[in-house]
Structures are given as structure tokens and as C-alpha cells.
mmCIF file of C-alpha atoms in Angstrom:
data_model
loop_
_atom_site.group_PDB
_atom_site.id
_atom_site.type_symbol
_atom_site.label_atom_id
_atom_site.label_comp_id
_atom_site.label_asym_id
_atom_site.label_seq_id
_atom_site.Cartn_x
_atom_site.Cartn_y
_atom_site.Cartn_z
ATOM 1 C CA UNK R 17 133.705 142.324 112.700
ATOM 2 C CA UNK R 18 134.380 139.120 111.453
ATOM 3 C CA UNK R 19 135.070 136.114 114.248
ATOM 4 C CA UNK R 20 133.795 138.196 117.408
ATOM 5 C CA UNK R 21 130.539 139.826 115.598
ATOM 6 C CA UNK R 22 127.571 137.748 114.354
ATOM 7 C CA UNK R 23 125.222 139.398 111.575
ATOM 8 C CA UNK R 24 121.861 138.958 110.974
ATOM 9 C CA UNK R 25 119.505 139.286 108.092
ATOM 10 C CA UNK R 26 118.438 142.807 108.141
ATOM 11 C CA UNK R 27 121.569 144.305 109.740
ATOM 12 C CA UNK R 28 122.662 147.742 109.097
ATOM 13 C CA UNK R 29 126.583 147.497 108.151
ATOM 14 C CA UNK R 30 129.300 150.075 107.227
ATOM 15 C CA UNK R 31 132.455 148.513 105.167
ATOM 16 C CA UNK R 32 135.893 148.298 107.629
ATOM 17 C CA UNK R 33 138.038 147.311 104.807
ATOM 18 C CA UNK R 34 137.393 147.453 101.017
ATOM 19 C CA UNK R 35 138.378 144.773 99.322
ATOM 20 C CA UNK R 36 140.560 144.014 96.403
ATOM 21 C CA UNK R 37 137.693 143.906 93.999
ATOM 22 C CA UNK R 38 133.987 143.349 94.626
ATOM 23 C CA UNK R 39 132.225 139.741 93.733
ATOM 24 C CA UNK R 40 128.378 140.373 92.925
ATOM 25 C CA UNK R 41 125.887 137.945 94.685
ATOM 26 C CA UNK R 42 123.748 137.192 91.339
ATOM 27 C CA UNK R 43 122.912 133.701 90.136
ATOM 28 C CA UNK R 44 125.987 133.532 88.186
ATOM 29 C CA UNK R 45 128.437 136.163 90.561
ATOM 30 C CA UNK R 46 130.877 138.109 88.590
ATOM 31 C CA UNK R 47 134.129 140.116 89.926
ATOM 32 C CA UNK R 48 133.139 144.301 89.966
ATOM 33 C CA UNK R 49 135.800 146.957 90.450
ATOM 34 C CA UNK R 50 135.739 147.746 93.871
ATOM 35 C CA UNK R 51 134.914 151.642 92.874
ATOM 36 C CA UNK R 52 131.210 150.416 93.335
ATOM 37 C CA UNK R 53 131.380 150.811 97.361
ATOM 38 C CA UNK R 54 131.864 153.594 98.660
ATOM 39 C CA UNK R 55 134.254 154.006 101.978
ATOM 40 C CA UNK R 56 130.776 156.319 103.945
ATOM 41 C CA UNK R 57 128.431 154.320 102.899
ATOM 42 C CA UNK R 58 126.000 151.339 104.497
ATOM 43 C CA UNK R 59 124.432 148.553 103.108
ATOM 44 C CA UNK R 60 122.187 145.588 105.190
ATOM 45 C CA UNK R 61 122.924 142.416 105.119
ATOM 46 C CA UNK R 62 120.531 140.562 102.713
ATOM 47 C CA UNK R 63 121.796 136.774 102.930
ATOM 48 C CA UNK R 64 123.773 134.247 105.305
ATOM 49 C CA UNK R 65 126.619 132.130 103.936
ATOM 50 C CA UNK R 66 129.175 129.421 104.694
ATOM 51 C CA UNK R 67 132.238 130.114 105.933
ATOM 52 C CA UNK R 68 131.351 133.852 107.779
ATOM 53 C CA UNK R 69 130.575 135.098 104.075
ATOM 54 C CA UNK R 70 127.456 137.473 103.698
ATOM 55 C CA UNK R 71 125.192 138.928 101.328
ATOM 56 C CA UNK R 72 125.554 142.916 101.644
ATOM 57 C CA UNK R 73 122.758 145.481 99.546
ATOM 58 C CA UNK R 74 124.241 148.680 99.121
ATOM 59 C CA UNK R 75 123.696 151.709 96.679
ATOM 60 C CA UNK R 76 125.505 149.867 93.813
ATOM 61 C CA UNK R 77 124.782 146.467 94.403
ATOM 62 C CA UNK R 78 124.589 143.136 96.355
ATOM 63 C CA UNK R 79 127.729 141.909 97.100
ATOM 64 C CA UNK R 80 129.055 138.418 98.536
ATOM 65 C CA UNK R 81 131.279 139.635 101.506
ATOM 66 C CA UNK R 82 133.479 138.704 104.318
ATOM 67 C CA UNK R 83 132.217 138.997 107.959
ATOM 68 C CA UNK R 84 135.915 140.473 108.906
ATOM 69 C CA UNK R 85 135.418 143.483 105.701
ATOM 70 C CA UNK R 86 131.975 145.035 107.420
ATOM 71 C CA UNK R 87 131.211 146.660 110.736
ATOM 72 C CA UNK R 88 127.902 146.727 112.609
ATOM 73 C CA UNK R 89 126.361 150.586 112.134
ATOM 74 C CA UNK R 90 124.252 151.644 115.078
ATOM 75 C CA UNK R 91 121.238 154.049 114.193
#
């Protein structure tokens, strides 16, 4: 992902890297362990940001993430 993938709103992502620790896309975004992604699991891709960041739903949360830590999952 990253620099040669564009996401969308709505797209169906799997993590390639987990990061450090997790960064929560509220209001006021917190840090989260990064325990609350799991390595199997997808999320979508709920918001656009600046600087290839993005706005992932998953199980345990919506995240703010880096383009280059998800990978497009085909159905």
C-alpha cells in the first residue's frame, strides 16, 4: 500500500504492518495499545486524511492510519 495504492471511502483493508501503538480517530484521538488489531483481521476505510493518513473501522475501533500500514482485501 501506501505511495502506489489509493483508498477510498468504503474500502475493504487488511493491516500489512502493525504499528507501534494504535492512535484512535475520536474528537480528541488518544494512543491505544496496539493489542486492539488483530494481524487476520479487516477493517474499511471510514475517512480520508492529509498526508496518505486514513480513517480505518475495525472490530475494536476506528483508527487514524498510514496508507503504507494497510493492504487492499479483495472479496
Amino acid at each position: 500500500a501506501g505511495r502506489g495504492v489509493r483508498f477510498a471511502v468504503g474500502s475493504r483493508v487488511g493491516w500489512r504492518e502493525r504499528p507501534a501503538f494504535l492512535k484512535s480517530a475520536d474528537p480528541m484521538p488518544m494512543l491505544r495499545p496496539p493489542d486492539l488489531g488483530d494481524a487476520q483481521e479487516e477493517g474499511e476505510v471510514v475517512g480520508l486524511r492529509a498526508l496518505e493518513q486514513l480513517a480505518g473501522r475495525f472490530r475494536r475501533g476506528t483508527f487514524l492510519l498510514e496508507a503504507r500500514q494497510l493492504e487492499p482485501v479483495s472479496d
